[in-house]
Coordinates of C-alpha atoms and ligand atoms in Angstrom, one line a residue:
M1 CA 68.5 59.8 -25.5
K2 CA 66.7 60.3 -22.2
L3 CA 63.9 57.8 -21.4
C4 CA 60.7 59.4 -20.2
F5 CA 57.4 58.0 -18.8
N6 CA 54.1 59.6 -19.7
Q7 CA 51.5 59.1 -17.0
A8 CA 48.7 58.3 -19.5
T9 CA 50.3 54.8 -19.6
T10 CA 49.1 54.1 -16.0
M11 CA 46.3 56.7 -16.0
K12 CA 43.6 54.4 -14.5
S13 CA 45.8 52.2 -12.3
S14 CA 48.2 54.5 -10.5
T15 CA 48.8 57.8 -8.9
L16 CA 51.5 60.5 -9.3
E17 CA 53.1 59.3 -6.0
K18 CA 53.2 55.7 -7.2
D19 CA 54.4 56.5 -10.7
L20 CA 57.3 58.6 -9.3
E21 CA 58.4 55.8 -7.0
L22 CA 58.1 53.1 -9.8
C23 CA 59.8 55.3 -12.5
E24 CA 62.7 55.9 -10.1
K25 CA 62.9 52.2 -9.3
Y26 CA 63.0 51.1 -12.9
G27 CA 65.5 53.8 -14.0
Y28 CA 63.5 56.2 -16.2
D29 CA 65.3 59.6 -16.6
L30 CA 62.2 61.7 -17.0
I31 CA 58.5 61.9 -16.3
E32 CA 55.6 63.8 -18.0
I33 CA 53.1 64.8 -15.3
R34 CA 49.4 64.8 -16.1
L35 CA 47.1 67.6 -14.9
D36 CA 44.5 65.3 -13.4
K37 CA 47.2 63.3 -11.5
L38 CA 48.8 66.5 -10.2
R39 CA 45.5 67.8 -8.9
E40 CA 44.8 64.5 -7.2
Y41 CA 48.3 64.5 -5.7
L42 CA 47.9 68.0 -4.3
Q43 CA 44.8 67.0 -2.4
T44 CA 47.0 65.0 0.0
H45 CA 50.5 66.5 -0.6
T46 CA 52.1 69.9 -1.1
I47 CA 54.2 71.3 -3.9
A48 CA 57.1 71.1 -1.4
D49 CA 56.6 67.3 -1.2
L50 CA 57.0 67.1 -4.9
K51 CA 60.1 69.3 -4.9
N52 CA 61.6 67.1 -2.1
F53 CA 61.0 64.0 -4.2
F54 CA 62.8 65.4 -7.3
S55 CA 65.6 66.8 -5.2
S56 CA 66.6 63.4 -4.0
S57 CA 65.8 61.3 -7.1
N58 CA 67.5 60.6 -10.4
L59 CA 64.1 60.9 -12.1
K60 CA 63.4 64.5 -13.2
P61 CA 60.2 66.2 -14.5
F62 CA 60.1 67.0 -18.2
A63 CA 56.7 68.4 -19.1
F64 CA 53.1 68.9 -18.0
N65 CA 50.2 67.3 -19.9
A66 CA 48.2 69.1 -21.2
L67 CA 46.3 72.3 -22.1
E68 CA 43.5 70.9 -24.2
G69 CA 40.9 72.4 -26.5
T70 CA 43.0 75.5 -26.9
L71 CA 41.9 76.8 -30.3
F72 CA 38.7 78.7 -30.9
A73 CA 38.0 78.3 -27.2
T74 CA 35.0 79.9 -25.6
P75 CA 35.8 82.7 -23.1
Q76 CA 34.9 80.3 -20.3
R77 CA 37.2 77.6 -21.5
W78 CA 40.0 80.1 -22.1
E79 CA 39.8 81.2 -18.5
E80 CA 40.1 77.6 -17.4
I81 CA 43.1 77.1 -19.7
L82 CA 44.9 80.1 -18.1
K83 CA 44.2 78.8 -14.6
E84 CA 45.6 75.4 -15.6
L85 CA 48.7 77.1 -17.0
D86 CA 49.1 79.1 -13.8
L87 CA 49.1 75.9 -11.8
F88 CA 51.8 74.4 -14.1
V89 CA 53.9 77.6 -13.7
E90 CA 53.5 77.6 -9.9
V91 CA 54.5 73.9 -9.6
G92 CA 57.0 74.1 -12.4
H93 CA 58.9 76.9 -10.8
E94 CA 59.4 74.8 -7.6
I95 CA 60.3 71.5 -9.2
G96 CA 62.2 72.8 -12.2
C97 CA 59.8 71.9 -15.0
N98 CA 59.1 74.5 -17.7
R99 CA 57.5 72.7 -20.6
V100 CA 53.8 72.2 -21.3
V101 CA 51.9 70.2 -24.0
V102 CA 49.3 72.4 -25.9
V103 CA 46.6 70.5 -27.7
P104 CA 44.4 71.9 -30.5
S105 CA 40.6 71.6 -30.6
P106 CA 38.1 69.1 -32.1
D107 CA 35.1 70.0 -34.1
V108 CA 35.8 73.6 -35.1
G109 CA 33.5 73.6 -38.2
D110 CA 34.6 74.8 -41.6
K111 CA 37.7 76.6 -40.6
T112 CA 40.4 76.7 -43.3
V113 CA 44.0 75.7 -42.8
S114 CA 45.1 79.3 -42.8
Q115 CA 42.5 80.3 -40.3
I116 CA 43.6 77.4 -38.0
R117 CA 47.3 78.5 -38.5
E118 CA 46.4 82.1 -37.5
E119 CA 44.4 81.0 -34.5
S120 CA 47.2 78.6 -33.4
I121 CA 49.8 81.3 -33.6
R122 CA 47.5 83.8 -31.7
V123 CA 47.0 81.2 -28.9
L124 CA 50.6 80.3 -28.6
N125 CA 51.5 84.0 -28.3
L126 CA 49.0 84.5 -25.6
L127 CA 50.2 81.4 -23.6
H128 CA 53.8 82.7 -24.1
D129 CA 52.9 86.1 -22.7
R130 CA 51.4 84.4 -19.6
A131 CA 54.3 82.0 -19.1
P132 CA 57.4 83.3 -21.0
E133 CA 59.8 80.9 -19.3
F134 CA 57.8 77.9 -20.6
T135 CA 58.4 75.9 -23.8
L136 CA 55.1 75.3 -25.5
A137 CA 55.0 71.8 -27.0
F138 CA 52.2 71.9 -29.7
E139 CA 50.7 68.4 -30.2
F140 CA 48.7 67.5 -33.2
V141 CA 46.1 64.7 -32.8
G142 CA 45.7 62.1 -35.5
Y143 CA 41.9 62.1 -35.4
P144 CA 39.9 63.4 -38.5
N145 CA 37.9 65.9 -36.4
L146 CA 40.9 67.6 -34.7
C147 CA 41.7 70.8 -36.5
V148 CA 45.5 70.2 -36.4
N149 CA 46.0 66.5 -37.3
T150 CA 49.2 66.0 -39.2
F151 CA 52.9 66.7 -38.6
G152 CA 53.2 68.8 -41.7
Q153 CA 50.3 71.1 -40.6
T154 CA 51.8 71.4 -37.1
Y155 CA 55.3 72.1 -38.3
D156 CA 54.0 74.9 -40.6
I157 CA 52.4 76.5 -37.5
V158 CA 55.5 76.1 -35.3
K159 CA 57.8 77.4 -38.0
N160 CA 55.7 80.5 -38.5
C161 CA 55.5 81.3 -34.9
V162 CA 58.0 83.9 -34.0
I163 CA 58.4 82.7 -30.4
D164 CA 61.6 80.7 -29.8
K165 CA 60.1 78.5 -27.1
V166 CA 57.6 76.7 -29.3
G167 CA 58.1 73.2 -30.8
A168 CA 56.1 70.3 -32.1
V169 CA 55.2 67.2 -30.3
L170 CA 55.9 64.2 -32.5
D171 CA 53.6 61.4 -31.2
C172 CA 54.3 58.3 -33.4
F173 CA 50.6 57.2 -33.0
H174 CA 49.2 60.5 -34.2
F175 CA 51.8 60.6 -37.0
H176 CA 50.7 57.2 -38.2
A177 CA 47.0 57.6 -37.6
M178 CA 46.4 60.4 -40.2
N179 CA 49.2 59.4 -42.6
S180 CA 51.6 62.2 -41.7
R181 CA 54.5 62.4 -44.3
L182 CA 58.1 61.4 -43.6
E183 CA 59.1 64.0 -46.1
D184 CA 57.7 66.7 -43.8
L185 CA 59.7 65.2 -40.9
K186 CA 62.9 65.1 -43.0
T187 CA 62.7 68.9 -43.5
A188 CA 62.2 69.6 -39.8
S189 CA 64.8 71.0 -37.5
A190 CA 65.6 68.7 -34.5
D191 CA 65.4 71.7 -32.1
K192 CA 61.8 72.3 -33.1
I193 CA 60.8 68.8 -31.9
A194 CA 59.8 69.6 -28.3
I195 CA 58.7 66.1 -27.2
L196 CA 58.8 62.6 -28.8
H197 CA 55.9 60.3 -27.8
V198 CA 56.6 56.6 -28.5
D199 CA 53.9 54.1 -28.9
D200 CA 52.5 51.6 -31.5
C201 CA 48.9 50.6 -32.5
E202 CA 46.5 48.2 -34.1
D203 CA 46.4 48.0 -37.9
L204 CA 43.3 50.1 -38.6
P205 CA 42.6 52.3 -41.7
V206 CA 43.5 56.0 -41.8
G207 CA 41.0 58.0 -39.6
M208 CA 39.8 55.1 -37.6
L209 CA 42.5 54.9 -34.9
R210 CA 41.8 56.2 -31.4
D211 CA 44.0 56.3 -28.2
H212 CA 42.6 53.0 -26.9
H213 CA 44.1 51.2 -29.9
R214 CA 47.6 52.0 -28.8
L215 CA 50.0 49.0 -28.2
W216 CA 53.5 48.5 -26.7
P217 CA 56.2 50.0 -29.0
G218 CA 57.2 47.4 -31.5
E219 CA 54.0 45.3 -31.3
G220 CA 51.8 47.1 -33.8
A221 CA 51.4 48.5 -37.3
I222 CA 53.5 51.7 -37.0
N223 CA 56.7 51.9 -39.0
L224 CA 58.7 53.1 -36.0
D225 CA 61.9 52.4 -37.8
S226 CA 61.1 54.9 -40.5
I227 CA 60.3 57.6 -38.0
F228 CA 63.3 56.9 -35.7
S229 CA 65.7 56.7 -38.6
T230 CA 64.4 60.0 -39.9
L231 CA 64.7 61.6 -36.5
K232 CA 68.2 60.3 -36.3
E233 CA 69.0 61.8 -39.7
I234 CA 67.9 65.2 -38.6
G235 CA 69.9 65.0 -35.4
Y236 CA 67.2 64.5 -32.9
D237 CA 68.5 62.8 -29.7
A238 CA 66.8 64.6 -26.8
M239 CA 64.2 62.4 -25.2
A240 CA 61.5 59.8 -25.9
S241 CA 58.4 59.3 -23.8
V242 CA 56.3 56.1 -23.7
E243 CA 52.7 57.2 -23.9
L244 CA 49.9 54.5 -24.1
F245 CA 46.2 54.7 -23.2
R246 CA 45.2 51.1 -23.5
P247 CA 42.5 49.7 -21.2
E248 CA 44.2 46.3 -21.0
Y249 CA 47.3 48.0 -19.7
Y250 CA 45.2 49.7 -17.0
D251 CA 44.2 46.3 -15.8
M252 CA 47.9 45.4 -15.1
D253 CA 49.7 46.1 -11.9
P254 CA 51.2 49.5 -12.4
E255 CA 54.6 48.1 -11.5
D256 CA 54.4 45.5 -14.3
C257 CA 53.2 48.1 -16.7
I258 CA 56.0 50.6 -16.0
R259 CA 58.6 47.8 -16.2
V260 CA 57.3 46.3 -19.5
A261 CA 56.8 49.8 -21.0
K262 CA 60.5 50.5 -20.4
E263 CA 61.7 47.2 -21.8
K264 CA 59.6 47.5 -25.0
T265 CA 60.5 51.1 -25.5
V266 CA 64.2 50.6 -25.0
D267 CA 64.1 47.6 -27.4
C268 CA 62.8 49.9 -30.2
L269 CA 64.9 52.9 -29.4
S270 CA 68.3 51.3 -28.8
K271 CA 68.7 50.4 -32.4
Y272 CA 69.1 54.1 -33.0
W273 CA 70.3 55.8 -29.8
E274 CA 72.2 55.1 -26.7
I275 CA 69.6 55.4 -23.8
G276 CA 70.2 57.3 -20.7
Ligands
LIG1 ZN1 51.1 62.2 -27.3

């Protein structure tokens, strides 16, 4: 199991340049690069600088985060999404990264489950046409107002999408937050899990959790053991990415945050997988 760092964890305390240096120092295998951090980096660096870093590091890029608000988008928002995707393709081609997180939309009104499935498949096809070499990692969000908010709903979309290069993101926080069912995960195919996001959270009722309630893996209310043992059963062993958005962790020195994030994540994962 490869260990990955998601830049959300140090979003307000660090930069891409610093995250790269620290993730390499602390022995992560992979990093997920955020759009805002990439844009900031490219103000003072070139794509060639990024390529040079990865060509001499053990750390490798795994995915870009994220195309957001992709479903039922206005024509204006859709144009922006395509430009964001074009940037990921341009950079990804140079650094060897061909995976992008695709996030559904909030507040879409009274759309039915089947209308949302149809729109999701339409959008995934359009993104695939634009970037056929990219794997599209579709991430449900465990908030009540997000139109795709459980693992079962996501897997139904992914399964019905004819494109090979589409998979689900399983984020343990989002899985827990809207009571996704382990039964749905048990019937999933490991090769359709495109990314695993690892985290924990405070013990709030269904529908009340938000990103800022995330905690270090193993320190909260999520039954990570049930998720990990199910993933193990279905044969998933690709990668796990620590992804936290907690304000208290933004107050830490990013070096401490990256070190602690690794220790806590490895502690939880190593009961099930050999890391590295
Ligand atoms: Zn996530």
